[in-house]
Amino acid sequence: MVDKPTMTTTAGAPIPDNQNSLTAGERGPVLLQDYQLIEKLAHQNRERIPERVVHAKGWGAYGTLKITGDISKYTKAKVLQPGAETPLLIRFSTVAGELGAADAERDVRGFAIKFYTPEGNWDLVGNNTPVFFVRDPLKFPDFIHTQKRHPRTNLRSATAMWDFWSLSPESLHQVTILFSDRGIPVAPMFMNGYGSHTYSFWNDAGERYWVKFHFKTQQGHKFYTNEEAEQVIGKSRESYQEALFHAIERGEYPKWTVQVQIMPELDAEKTPYNPFDLTKVWPHADYPPITIGEIELNRNPDNYFAEIEQAAFSPSNIVPGIGFSPDKMLQARIFSYADAHRYRLGTHYESIPVNQPRCPVHHYHRDGQMNVYGGIRTGNPDAFYEPNSFNGPVENPVAKEPPLRISGDADRYNHRIGNDDYSQPRALFLLFDDGQRERLFKNIAAAMKGVPGFIIERQLGHFKLVHPEYEAGVRRALKEMHGYEATATSAAAE
């Protein structure tokens, strides 16, 4: 017979009866002194924490990064040196969907990686697309509002979505990707990942290079059509979790090829596009991807809540040899992601095991919510401030990165002036074959159902500037699917 452990309260006292409440008489009522019942109910009331405002629904696993290439001349980061092997955690997610959303909905997918390096945690918080809908962080909350529920109807609003996009031409590149075949990957294993932002490398010589990260799936790209996704959702809202979890349990470990694009620092002043614009890609012909290694996922978490729901990723987590760039969206995310974790998980969220670095940690942060390490991390209770005379931790100039080149006057610059928002979507559109274009047209038309004509016409005007066939194809699909015809009222509404 198995010797089972004794059940206890959270304070460690043995529980004599976990089947019956303490009552006055057989029929009740329940006594307030039943501390076991009170504790059980109180904990149940607190089992849920605030869900993420974006990227709420997610799936994840542990694995390893193996570096096989040599980019040591660009970066001193130990995690990227030839032969380095680093444990990691990846959390995939949908962007707009809530915790109860279906996995197979059309949406951008998050692709967040936490590398547990010997120099601290490095978080690369990207998506399955190389670009995004907006380039200025001041518009990010507005964009997300359009993806969430209408305050009166409590329903998702296609009108809000297309109204915002049609007034924000910088969204065209991402919109084209979202409504292409790549808008509904079959499962996390069958999509690429991208750092999306422009980051930087720096070396011991004090040289800086701009860099973009790519993670190319080795499983091949597999995507659902709208009709196929509807069938999947009708059977299971958890199709991604099922696919990823069971594949790893079977020993079918997904892999991605790791690549970087590297741009010399001064080249940023010469490109015809802003290389720090999150709505743009760097042409591969100008900056060819360099293969540097491989990622493999090979272990499922033991507890989803503790290891995936509480996993906290932030672009502010970098290590020596890796830095930021003037990318405006990245600059805002450096603040907002860590701030979201402090709100959602607590001040000391990096003390949660899944977020803890695998290297020594020494700092002077103290007290506050969720302080579970007893004070400050200095090794000496007398060294609770800095500088001090009691051998507390000190700064290390070796970690100092070279100066970041900046120029210009402080102002609110109109980001829509001088930016070409049509050429790169056009280049992507021209890569699509006839079948891919037809599905793009139909996917967009389906998503425009119920949208006022003047908003549709405004968006069609942008598609026409990308390519006349883009506009004509969507217009045709709108007529076939919804009987839509442009009227004098809709065309003149602007």
CSV table of C-alpha atoms in Angstrom, one decimal:
chain,number,residue,atom,x,y,z
A,1,MET,CA,0.0,0.0,0.0
A,2,VAL,CA,1.3,3.5,-0.9
A,3,ASP,CA,2.2,5.6,2.0
A,4,LYS,CA,0.4,8.8,1.2
A,5,PRO,CA,1.4,12.2,2.6
A,6,THR,CA,-0.9,13.9,5.2
A,7,MET,CA,-3.0,16.7,3.8
A,8,THR,CA,-2.3,20.0,5.7
A,9,THR,CA,-3.4,23.6,5.9
A,10,THR,CA,-1.2,26.2,4.2
A,11,ALA,CA,0.3,26.7,7.6
A,12,GLY,CA,1.3,23.0,7.8
A,13,ALA,CA,-1.3,21.8,10.3
A,14,PRO,CA,-2.8,18.3,9.5
A,15,ILE,CA,-6.4,18.2,8.2
A,16,PRO,CA,-8.5,15.6,9.9
A,17,ASP,CA,-11.6,15.8,7.6
A,18,ASN,CA,-11.7,17.2,4.0
A,19,GLN,CA,-15.2,15.9,3.3
A,20,ASN,CA,-17.5,17.6,5.8
A,21,SER,CA,-17.8,21.2,7.0
A,22,LEU,CA,-17.9,22.0,10.7
A,23,THR,CA,-21.6,22.7,11.6
A,24,ALA,CA,-23.9,23.2,14.6
A,25,GLY,CA,-25.9,20.1,14.4
A,26,GLU,CA,-26.2,17.7,11.5
A,27,ARG,CA,-28.3,20.1,9.4
A,28,GLY,CA,-26.2,23.2,10.1
A,29,PRO,CA,-25.6,26.1,10.0
A,30,VAL,CA,-21.8,26.2,9.3
A,31,LEU,CA,-19.6,27.6,12.0
A,32,LEU,CA,-17.4,30.6,11.3
A,33,GLN,CA,-14.6,28.9,13.2
A,34,ASP,CA,-14.2,26.3,10.4
A,35,TYR,CA,-10.9,27.7,9.4
A,36,GLN,CA,-10.3,24.8,6.9
A,37,LEU,CA,-13.5,25.8,5.0
A,38,ILE,CA,-12.6,29.6,5.2
A,39,GLU,CA,-9.1,28.9,3.9
A,40,LYS,CA,-10.3,26.7,1.0
A,41,LEU,CA,-13.0,29.3,-0.1
A,42,ALA,CA,-10.6,32.2,0.3
A,43,HIS,CA,-8.0,30.6,-1.9
A,44,GLN,CA,-10.6,29.7,-4.5
A,45,ASN,CA,-11.7,33.3,-4.7
A,46,ARG,CA,-8.1,34.3,-5.5
A,47,GLU,CA,-7.1,31.6,-8.0
A,48,ARG,CA,-7.4,34.0,-11.0
A,49,ILE,CA,-5.0,36.9,-11.6
A,50,PRO,CA,-5.6,39.7,-14.2
A,51,GLU,CA,-5.2,38.3,-17.7
A,52,ARG,CA,-2.8,40.1,-20.0
A,53,VAL,CA,-4.5,43.0,-21.8
A,54,VAL,CA,-2.9,41.7,-25.0
A,55,HIS,CA,-1.5,38.2,-25.6
A,56,ALA,CA,-3.9,36.7,-23.0
A,57,LYS,CA,-4.3,33.2,-24.6
A,58,GLY,CA,-1.0,31.4,-24.8
A,59,TRP,CA,0.9,28.1,-25.1
A,60,GLY,CA,4.5,27.4,-24.2
A,61,ALA,CA,7.3,24.9,-23.7
A,62,TYR,CA,11.0,24.7,-22.6
A,63,GLY,CA,13.9,24.0,-24.9
A,64,THR,CA,17.4,24.9,-25.9
A,65,LEU,CA,19.2,27.4,-28.2
A,66,LYS,CA,22.3,26.0,-29.8
A,67,ILE,CA,24.7,28.4,-31.6
A,68,THR,CA,26.5,26.9,-34.6
A,69,GLY,CA,27.5,30.0,-36.5
A,70,ASP,CA,30.1,32.7,-35.6
A,71,ILE,CA,29.0,36.3,-35.1
A,72,SER,CA,31.5,37.0,-32.4
A,73,LYS,CA,32.9,40.0,-34.4
A,74,TYR,CA,29.5,41.7,-34.0
A,75,THR,CA,28.5,40.9,-30.4
A,76,LYS,CA,30.2,39.9,-27.1
A,77,ALA,CA,27.0,38.3,-25.7
A,78,LYS,CA,28.0,34.9,-24.3
A,79,VAL,CA,24.6,33.4,-25.3
A,80,LEU,CA,25.5,34.0,-29.0
A,81,GLN,CA,29.1,32.7,-29.1
A,82,PRO,CA,30.0,29.7,-31.2
A,83,GLY,CA,29.1,26.4,-29.4
A,84,ALA,CA,26.9,28.1,-26.7
A,85,GLU,CA,23.9,26.1,-25.5
A,86,THR,CA,21.3,28.0,-23.5
A,87,PRO,CA,18.0,26.8,-21.9
A,88,LEU,CA,15.0,28.8,-22.9
A,89,LEU,CA,11.2,29.1,-22.6
A,90,ILE,CA,8.9,30.1,-25.5
A,91,ARG,CA,5.4,31.4,-25.0
A,92,PHE,CA,3.2,31.6,-28.1
A,93,SER,CA,0.0,33.5,-28.0
A,94,THR,CA,-2.8,35.3,-29.9
A,95,VAL,CA,-2.6,39.1,-29.7
A,96,ALA,CA,-6.3,40.2,-29.5
A,97,GLY,CA,-8.0,37.1,-28.1
A,98,GLU,CA,-9.0,36.8,-24.5
A,99,LEU,CA,-8.2,33.8,-22.3
A,100,GLY,CA,-11.2,32.0,-23.5
A,101,ALA,CA,-10.6,32.7,-27.2
A,102,ALA,CA,-10.3,29.9,-29.7
A,103,ASP,CA,-6.7,29.1,-30.7
A,104,ALA,CA,-7.5,28.9,-34.4
A,105,GLU,CA,-8.8,32.4,-34.9
A,106,ARG,CA,-7.3,34.8,-37.4
A,107,ASP,CA,-4.9,36.9,-35.5
A,108,VAL,CA,-1.2,37.8,-35.1
A,109,ARG,CA,0.6,35.3,-32.9
A,110,GLY,CA,3.0,36.3,-30.2
A,111,PHE,CA,6.5,34.6,-30.2
A,112,ALA,CA,8.2,35.5,-26.9
A,113,ILE,CA,11.4,33.8,-25.9
A,114,LYS,CA,13.2,33.9,-22.5
A,115,PHE,CA,16.8,32.8,-22.7
A,116,TYR,CA,18.3,31.8,-19.3
A,117,THR,CA,21.9,33.0,-20.1
A,118,PRO,CA,24.9,33.0,-17.8
A,119,GLU,CA,24.8,36.9,-17.9
A,120,GLY,CA,21.1,37.2,-16.9
A,121,ASN,CA,17.8,36.6,-18.6
A,122,TRP,CA,17.5,37.9,-22.2
A,123,ASP,CA,13.9,38.3,-23.4
A,124,LEU,CA,13.2,38.5,-27.1
A,125,VAL,CA,9.5,39.5,-27.3
A,126,GLY,CA,8.3,39.2,-30.9
A,127,ASN,CA,5.5,37.9,-33.1
A,128,ASN,CA,5.1,35.5,-36.0
A,129,THR,CA,5.2,38.5,-38.4
A,130,PRO,CA,8.2,40.8,-39.1
A,131,VAL,CA,6.2,44.0,-38.9
A,132,PHE,CA,3.3,45.5,-36.9
A,133,PHE,CA,0.2,47.7,-37.4
A,134,VAL,CA,1.6,50.9,-36.0
A,135,ARG,CA,5.0,52.6,-35.8
A,136,ASP,CA,4.3,55.2,-33.0
A,137,PRO,CA,3.6,53.8,-29.5
A,138,LEU,CA,1.2,56.7,-28.9
A,139,LYS,CA,-1.2,54.8,-31.2
A,140,PHE,CA,-0.8,51.3,-29.6
A,141,PRO,CA,-3.5,51.7,-26.9
A,142,ASP,CA,-5.9,53.1,-29.6
A,143,PHE,CA,-5.2,50.1,-31.9
A,144,ILE,CA,-5.7,47.6,-29.2
A,145,HIS,CA,-9.0,49.2,-28.2
A,146,THR,CA,-10.2,48.4,-31.8
A,147,GLN,CA,-9.4,44.8,-31.4
A,148,LYS,CA,-11.3,44.4,-28.1
A,149,ARG,CA,-15.0,44.6,-27.3
A,150,HIS,CA,-17.2,47.6,-28.0
A,151,PRO,CA,-18.1,49.3,-24.7
A,152,ARG,CA,-21.9,49.2,-25.5
A,153,THR,CA,-22.5,46.0,-27.4
A,154,ASN,CA,-19.6,44.0,-25.7
A,155,LEU,CA,-18.9,42.5,-29.1
A,156,ARG,CA,-15.9,42.7,-31.3
A,157,SER,CA,-16.4,45.6,-33.8
A,158,ALA,CA,-15.3,45.2,-37.5
A,159,THR,CA,-16.3,48.9,-38.0
A,160,ALA,CA,-13.8,50.0,-35.3
A,161,MET,CA,-11.1,47.7,-36.7
A,162,TRP,CA,-11.4,48.9,-40.3
A,163,ASP,CA,-12.0,52.5,-39.3
A,164,PHE,CA,-8.7,52.6,-37.5
A,165,TRP,CA,-6.8,50.8,-40.2
A,166,SER,CA,-8.2,52.9,-43.0
A,167,LEU,CA,-7.1,56.0,-41.1
A,168,SER,CA,-3.6,54.5,-40.4
A,169,PRO,CA,-2.0,53.6,-43.8
A,170,GLU,CA,1.1,52.4,-42.0
A,171,SER,CA,-1.0,49.3,-41.0
A,172,LEU,CA,-1.2,48.1,-44.7
A,173,HIS,CA,1.9,45.8,-44.5
A,174,GLN,CA,0.6,44.0,-41.4
A,175,VAL,CA,-3.0,43.9,-42.6
A,176,THR,CA,-1.8,42.2,-45.8
A,177,ILE,CA,0.0,39.5,-43.8
A,178,LEU,CA,-2.8,39.0,-41.4
A,179,PHE,CA,-5.4,38.3,-44.1
A,180,SER,CA,-3.0,36.2,-46.2
A,181,ASP,CA,-2.6,32.5,-45.8
A,182,ARG,CA,-0.3,33.1,-42.9
A,183,GLY,CA,-3.1,34.6,-40.8
A,184,ILE,CA,-4.2,31.3,-39.2
A,185,PRO,CA,-1.2,28.9,-38.6
A,186,VAL,CA,-2.3,25.3,-38.0
A,187,ALA,CA,-0.2,25.2,-34.8
A,188,PRO,CA,2.7,27.1,-33.2
A,189,MET,CA,5.2,24.7,-34.8
A,190,PHE,CA,4.2,25.7,-38.3
A,191,MET,CA,5.0,29.4,-38.2
A,192,ASN,CA,8.0,31.6,-38.1
A,193,GLY,CA,9.0,33.9,-35.3
A,194,TYR,CA,10.5,37.3,-35.5
A,195,GLY,CA,12.1,39.8,-33.1
A,196,SER,CA,10.2,42.3,-35.3
A,197,HIS,CA,12.0,45.3,-33.7
A,198,THR,CA,15.4,46.5,-34.7
A,199,TYR,CA,17.9,45.8,-31.9
A,200,SER,CA,21.6,46.2,-31.7
A,201,PHE,CA,24.8,44.2,-31.2
A,202,TRP,CA,27.9,45.6,-29.7
A,203,ASN,CA,31.4,44.2,-29.2
A,204,ASP,CA,34.4,44.7,-27.1
A,205,ALA,CA,35.8,47.2,-29.6
A,206,GLY,CA,32.9,49.5,-28.9
A,207,GLU,CA,31.3,48.9,-32.3
A,208,ARG,CA,27.6,48.9,-32.8
A,209,TYR,CA,25.6,47.0,-35.4
A,210,TRP,CA,21.8,47.0,-36.0
A,211,VAL,CA,20.2,43.6,-36.0
A,212,LYS,CA,16.9,41.9,-36.7
A,213,PHE,CA,16.1,38.3,-35.5
A,214,HIS,CA,14.4,35.6,-37.4
A,215,PHE,CA,13.3,32.1,-36.4
A,216,LYS,CA,12.4,30.0,-39.4
A,217,THR,CA,10.2,27.0,-38.7
A,218,GLN,CA,11.8,23.6,-39.8
A,219,GLN,CA,8.3,22.0,-39.8
A,220,GLY,CA,7.2,23.9,-42.8
A,221,HIS,CA,4.4,26.4,-43.0
A,222,LYS,CA,0.8,25.1,-42.6
A,223,PHE,CA,-2.2,27.3,-42.4
A,224,TYR,CA,-6.0,27.0,-42.2
A,225,THR,CA,-8.4,28.7,-44.5
A,226,ASN,CA,-11.3,30.6,-42.9
A,227,GLU,CA,-13.6,27.6,-43.6
A,228,GLU,CA,-11.1,25.1,-42.2
A,229,ALA,CA,-10.6,27.2,-39.1
A,230,GLU,CA,-14.3,27.3,-38.5
A,231,GLN,CA,-14.4,23.5,-38.6
A,232,VAL,CA,-11.5,23.2,-36.1
A,233,ILE,CA,-13.0,25.7,-33.7
A,234,GLY,CA,-16.3,23.9,-33.8
A,235,LYS,CA,-14.5,20.8,-32.5
A,236,SER,CA,-12.0,22.3,-30.1
A,237,ARG,CA,-11.1,25.8,-28.9
A,238,GLU,CA,-7.7,24.5,-27.6
A,239,SER,CA,-6.2,23.1,-30.9
A,240,TYR,CA,-2.8,24.8,-30.4
A,241,GLN,CA,-2.4,23.6,-26.8
A,242,GLU,CA,-3.3,20.1,-27.9
A,243,ALA,CA,-1.0,20.1,-30.9
A,244,LEU,CA,2.1,21.6,-29.1
A,245,PHE,CA,1.7,19.7,-25.8
A,246,HIS,CA,1.1,16.2,-27.4
A,247,ALA,CA,3.8,16.6,-30.0
A,248,ILE,CA,6.4,17.2,-27.3
A,249,GLU,CA,5.0,14.4,-25.2
A,250,ARG,CA,5.4,12.1,-28.2
A,251,GLY,CA,9.0,13.2,-28.6
A,252,GLU,CA,8.3,15.2,-31.8
A,253,TYR,CA,10.4,18.2,-30.8
A,254,PRO,CA,9.7,21.3,-33.0
A,255,LYS,CA,12.7,23.3,-34.2
A,256,TRP,CA,13.4,26.7,-35.7
A,257,THR,CA,16.5,27.9,-37.6
A,258,VAL,CA,17.9,31.1,-36.0
A,259,GLN,CA,18.9,33.8,-38.3
A,260,VAL,CA,20.0,37.5,-38.0
A,261,GLN,CA,20.2,40.4,-40.4
A,262,ILE,CA,23.0,42.7,-39.5
A,263,MET,CA,23.3,46.4,-40.6
A,264,PRO,CA,26.4,48.5,-40.0
A,265,GLU,CA,25.6,51.3,-37.7
A,266,LEU,CA,26.1,54.2,-40.2
A,267,ASP,CA,24.0,52.4,-42.9
A,268,ALA,CA,20.9,53.5,-41.0
A,269,GLU,CA,21.5,57.0,-42.4
A,270,LYS,CA,21.6,55.7,-46.0
A,271,THR,CA,18.6,53.4,-46.4
A,272,PRO,CA,15.6,54.8,-48.3
A,273,TYR,CA,13.4,53.6,-45.5
A,274,ASN,CA,13.6,54.1,-41.7
A,275,PRO,CA,15.3,50.9,-40.5
A,276,PHE,CA,13.8,51.5,-37.0
A,277,ASP,CA,10.2,51.6,-38.4
A,278,LEU,CA,8.3,48.6,-37.1
A,279,THR,CA,6.0,48.6,-40.2
A,280,LYS,CA,9.0,48.0,-42.4
A,281,VAL,CA,11.3,45.0,-43.2
A,282,TRP,CA,14.9,45.1,-44.3
A,283,PRO,CA,15.2,43.8,-47.9
A,284,HIS,CA,17.1,40.4,-47.8
A,285,ALA,CA,19.0,41.4,-50.9
A,286,ASP,CA,20.6,44.3,-49.0
A,287,TYR,CA,21.0,42.6,-45.7
A,288,PRO,CA,21.0,38.8,-46.2
A,289,PRO,CA,19.9,36.6,-43.2
A,290,ILE,CA,22.8,34.8,-41.5
A,291,THR,CA,22.1,31.4,-40.0
A,292,ILE,CA,23.6,31.3,-36.5
A,293,GLY,CA,21.9,28.3,-34.8
A,294,GLU,CA,18.8,26.4,-33.9
A,295,ILE,CA,16.1,26.4,-31.3
A,296,GLU,CA,14.4,23.1,-30.2
A,297,LEU,CA,11.5,22.8,-27.8
A,298,ASN,CA,11.7,19.5,-25.9
A,299,ARG,CA,9.9,19.8,-22.5
A,300,ASN,CA,6.4,20.7,-21.5
A,301,PRO,CA,5.8,22.7,-18.3
A,302,ASP,CA,4.7,20.7,-15.2
A,303,ASN,CA,2.2,23.4,-14.2
A,304,TYR,CA,0.6,25.7,-16.8
A,305,PHE,CA,-0.3,28.5,-14.5
A,306,ALA,CA,3.0,28.6,-12.6
A,307,GLU,CA,5.2,28.4,-15.7
A,308,ILE,CA,3.3,29.8,-18.6
A,309,GLU,CA,0.5,32.1,-17.2
A,310,GLN,CA,3.1,33.6,-14.8
A,311,ALA,CA,5.9,33.8,-17.3
A,312,ALA,CA,6.9,37.4,-17.7
A,313,PHE,CA,8.7,38.6,-20.8
A,314,SER,CA,10.0,42.1,-21.3
A,315,PRO,CA,12.3,43.7,-24.0
A,316,SER,CA,14.0,45.5,-21.1
A,317,ASN,CA,15.8,42.3,-20.3
A,318,ILE,CA,19.0,42.4,-22.3
A,319,VAL,CA,22.5,41.2,-21.6
A,320,PRO,CA,26.0,42.6,-22.4
A,321,GLY,CA,26.5,42.6,-26.2
A,322,ILE,CA,22.9,43.2,-27.0
A,323,GLY,CA,21.2,46.6,-27.0
A,324,PHE,CA,18.3,48.7,-28.1
A,325,SER,CA,17.8,51.0,-31.1
A,326,PRO,CA,15.8,54.2,-31.8
A,327,ASP,CA,12.8,52.1,-32.7
A,328,LYS,CA,9.9,54.1,-31.1
A,329,MET,CA,7.7,51.0,-30.5
A,330,LEU,CA,10.6,49.2,-28.8
A,331,GLN,CA,11.4,52.2,-26.6
A,332,ALA,CA,7.8,52.2,-25.3
A,333,ARG,CA,7.7,48.4,-24.8
A,334,ILE,CA,10.9,48.6,-22.7
A,335,PHE,CA,8.7,50.4,-20.1
A,336,SER,CA,5.3,49.0,-20.7
A,337,TYR,CA,6.0,45.2,-20.5
A,338,ALA,CA,7.8,45.2,-17.2
A,339,ASP,CA,5.2,47.6,-15.8
A,340,ALA,CA,2.4,45.3,-16.9
A,341,HIS,CA,4.1,42.4,-15.0
A,342,ARG,CA,4.4,44.5,-11.8
A,343,TYR,CA,0.7,45.2,-12.0
A,344,ARG,CA,-0.4,41.7,-13.0
A,345,LEU,CA,2.0,39.5,-11.0
A,346,GLY,CA,3.5,41.8,-8.3
A,347,THR,CA,6.5,44.0,-7.7
A,348,HIS,CA,8.9,41.2,-7.4
A,349,TYR,CA,7.6,39.1,-10.3
A,350,GLU,CA,11.1,38.0,-11.2
A,351,SER,CA,11.3,36.0,-8.0
A,352,ILE,CA,8.7,33.6,-9.4
A,353,PRO,CA,10.7,30.5,-10.4
A,354,VAL,CA,9.9,30.6,-14.1
A,355,ASN,CA,11.2,34.2,-14.3
A,356,GLN,CA,14.2,33.8,-12.1
A,357,PRO,CA,17.6,34.1,-13.8
A,358,ARG,CA,19.9,31.0,-13.7
A,359,CYS,CA,22.9,33.2,-12.6
A,360,PRO,CA,23.7,35.0,-9.3
A,361,VAL,CA,21.4,38.0,-8.7
A,362,HIS,CA,22.5,41.0,-6.5
A,363,HIS,CA,20.6,44.2,-6.2
A,364,TYR,CA,19.3,46.7,-3.6
A,365,HIS,CA,15.5,46.5,-4.3
A,366,ARG,CA,13.7,45.9,-1.0
A,367,ASP,CA,10.4,45.3,0.6
A,368,GLY,CA,7.2,45.6,-1.3
A,369,GLN,CA,4.6,43.1,-2.6
A,370,MET,CA,5.8,39.6,-3.1
A,371,ASN,CA,9.2,40.0,-1.5
A,372,VAL,CA,10.0,36.4,-0.8
A,373,TYR,CA,13.7,36.6,-0.6
A,374,GLY,CA,13.9,38.3,2.8
A,375,GLY,CA,15.1,41.8,2.0
A,376,ILE,CA,17.8,42.8,-0.4
A,377,ARG,CA,20.0,40.6,-2.6
A,378,THR,CA,23.4,41.9,-1.4
A,379,GLY,CA,24.6,39.0,0.8
A,380,ASN,CA,25.0,41.3,3.7
A,381,PRO,CA,22.1,42.9,5.7
A,382,ASP,CA,24.3,45.9,6.6
A,383,ALA,CA,24.7,46.6,2.9
A,384,PHE,CA,21.2,47.8,2.1
A,385,TYR,CA,22.2,51.0,0.2
A,386,GLU,CA,24.9,51.9,-2.3
A,387,PRO,CA,27.7,53.0,-2.1
A,388,ASN,CA,28.5,51.3,1.2
A,389,SER,CA,31.5,50.2,3.2
A,390,PHE,CA,30.2,46.6,3.8
A,391,ASN,CA,31.2,44.8,0.7
A,392,GLY,CA,27.8,45.1,-1.0
A,393,PRO,CA,27.5,44.5,-4.8
A,394,VAL,CA,29.1,47.2,-7.0
A,395,GLU,CA,28.7,48.2,-10.7
A,396,ASN,CA,30.8,46.6,-13.4
A,397,PRO,CA,32.0,48.8,-16.2
A,398,VAL,CA,32.6,45.8,-18.4
A,399,ALA,CA,28.8,45.7,-19.0
A,400,LYS,CA,28.8,49.3,-20.3
A,401,GLU,CA,27.7,49.5,-23.9
A,402,PRO,CA,29.0,52.1,-26.4
A,403,PRO,CA,27.2,55.4,-26.9
A,404,LEU,CA,24.0,55.3,-28.9
A,405,ARG,CA,24.1,57.8,-31.8
A,406,ILE,CA,21.1,60.2,-31.7
A,407,SER,CA,20.4,63.6,-33.3
A,408,GLY,CA,17.6,66.1,-33.8
A,409,ASP,CA,15.4,68.4,-31.7
A,410,ALA,CA,12.8,67.2,-29.3
A,411,ASP,CA,9.4,67.5,-31.0
A,412,ARG,CA,6.2,65.5,-31.9
A,413,TYR,CA,7.1,64.6,-35.4
A,414,ASN,CA,4.3,63.5,-37.8
A,415,HIS,CA,5.3,59.9,-38.5
A,416,ARG,CA,3.0,59.8,-41.6
A,417,ILE,CA,5.0,62.5,-43.4
A,418,GLY,CA,7.8,61.3,-45.6
A,419,ASN,CA,7.0,57.6,-45.0
A,420,ASP,CA,6.2,55.3,-47.9
A,421,ASP,CA,3.5,52.9,-46.6
A,422,TYR,CA,2.7,51.3,-50.0
A,423,SER,CA,5.9,50.0,-51.6
A,424,GLN,CA,6.6,47.2,-49.1
A,425,PRO,CA,3.0,45.9,-49.1
A,426,ARG,CA,3.2,46.1,-52.9
A,427,ALA,CA,6.3,43.9,-53.0
A,428,LEU,CA,4.6,41.4,-50.8
A,429,PHE,CA,1.4,41.4,-52.8
A,430,LEU,CA,3.4,40.8,-56.0
A,431,LEU,CA,4.9,37.7,-54.4
A,432,PHE,CA,1.5,36.0,-54.0
A,433,ASP,CA,0.3,33.7,-56.7
A,434,ASP,CA,-3.3,33.8,-58.1
A,435,GLY,CA,-4.6,31.5,-55.5
A,436,GLN,CA,-3.0,33.3,-52.6
A,437,ARG,CA,-4.4,36.6,-53.9
A,438,GLU,CA,-7.9,35.3,-54.2
A,439,ARG,CA,-7.8,34.0,-50.6
A,440,LEU,CA,-6.5,37.4,-49.5
A,441,PHE,CA,-9.4,39.2,-51.2
A,442,LYS,CA,-12.0,36.8,-49.7
A,443,ASN,CA,-10.5,37.0,-46.2
A,444,ILE,CA,-10.6,40.8,-46.2
A,445,ALA,CA,-14.1,40.9,-47.7
A,446,ALA,CA,-15.3,38.4,-45.0
A,447,ALA,CA,-13.9,40.6,-42.2
A,448,MET,CA,-15.6,43.7,-43.7
A,449,LYS,CA,-19.1,42.4,-43.2
A,450,GLY,CA,-21.3,45.2,-41.7
A,451,VAL,CA,-18.7,47.9,-42.1
A,452,PRO,CA,-20.1,51.3,-43.3
A,453,GLY,CA,-19.5,52.0,-47.0
A,454,PHE,CA,-17.5,55.1,-46.5
A,455,ILE,CA,-14.9,53.2,-44.3
A,456,ILE,CA,-14.8,50.4,-46.9
A,457,GLU,CA,-14.1,52.9,-49.7
A,458,ARG,CA,-11.4,54.6,-47.7
A,459,GLN,CA,-9.6,51.3,-47.2
A,460,LEU,CA,-10.1,50.3,-50.8
A,461,GLY,CA,-8.4,53.5,-51.7
A,462,HIS,CA,-5.3,52.4,-49.8
A,463,PHE,CA,-5.4,49.0,-51.5
A,464,LYS,CA,-5.5,50.7,-54.8
A,465,LEU,CA,-2.3,52.7,-54.0
A,466,VAL,CA,-0.6,49.4,-53.1
A,467,HIS,CA,-1.7,47.8,-56.5
A,468,PRO,CA,-4.9,48.3,-58.6
A,469,GLU,CA,-5.5,44.6,-58.6
A,470,TYR,CA,-5.5,44.6,-54.8
A,471,GLU,CA,-8.4,47.1,-54.7
A,472,ALA,CA,-10.2,45.4,-57.6
A,473,GLY,CA,-9.9,42.0,-56.1
A,474,VAL,CA,-11.3,43.0,-52.7
A,475,ARG,CA,-14.1,45.0,-54.3
A,476,ARG,CA,-15.1,42.0,-56.4
A,477,ALA,CA,-15.0,39.7,-53.3
A,478,LEU,CA,-17.2,42.2,-51.4
A,479,LYS,CA,-19.8,42.1,-54.1
A,480,GLU,CA,-19.8,38.4,-54.4
A,481,MET,CA,-19.9,37.8,-50.6
A,482,HIS,CA,-22.1,40.7,-49.4
A,483,GLY,CA,-23.6,42.2,-52.5
A,484,TYR,CA,-21.6,45.4,-51.8
A,485,GLU,CA,-21.8,48.2,-54.3
A,486,ALA,CA,-20.2,51.6,-53.9
A,487,THR,CA,-22.8,54.3,-53.8
A,488,ALA,CA,-22.5,58.1,-54.2
A,489,THR,CA,-23.0,58.4,-50.5
A,490,SER,CA,-20.3,55.9,-49.5
A,491,ALA,CA,-17.8,57.2,-52.0
A,492,ALA,CA,-18.4,60.8,-51.0
A,493,ALA,CA,-18.5,60.3,-47.2
A,494,GLU,CA,-15.0,61.4,-46.8
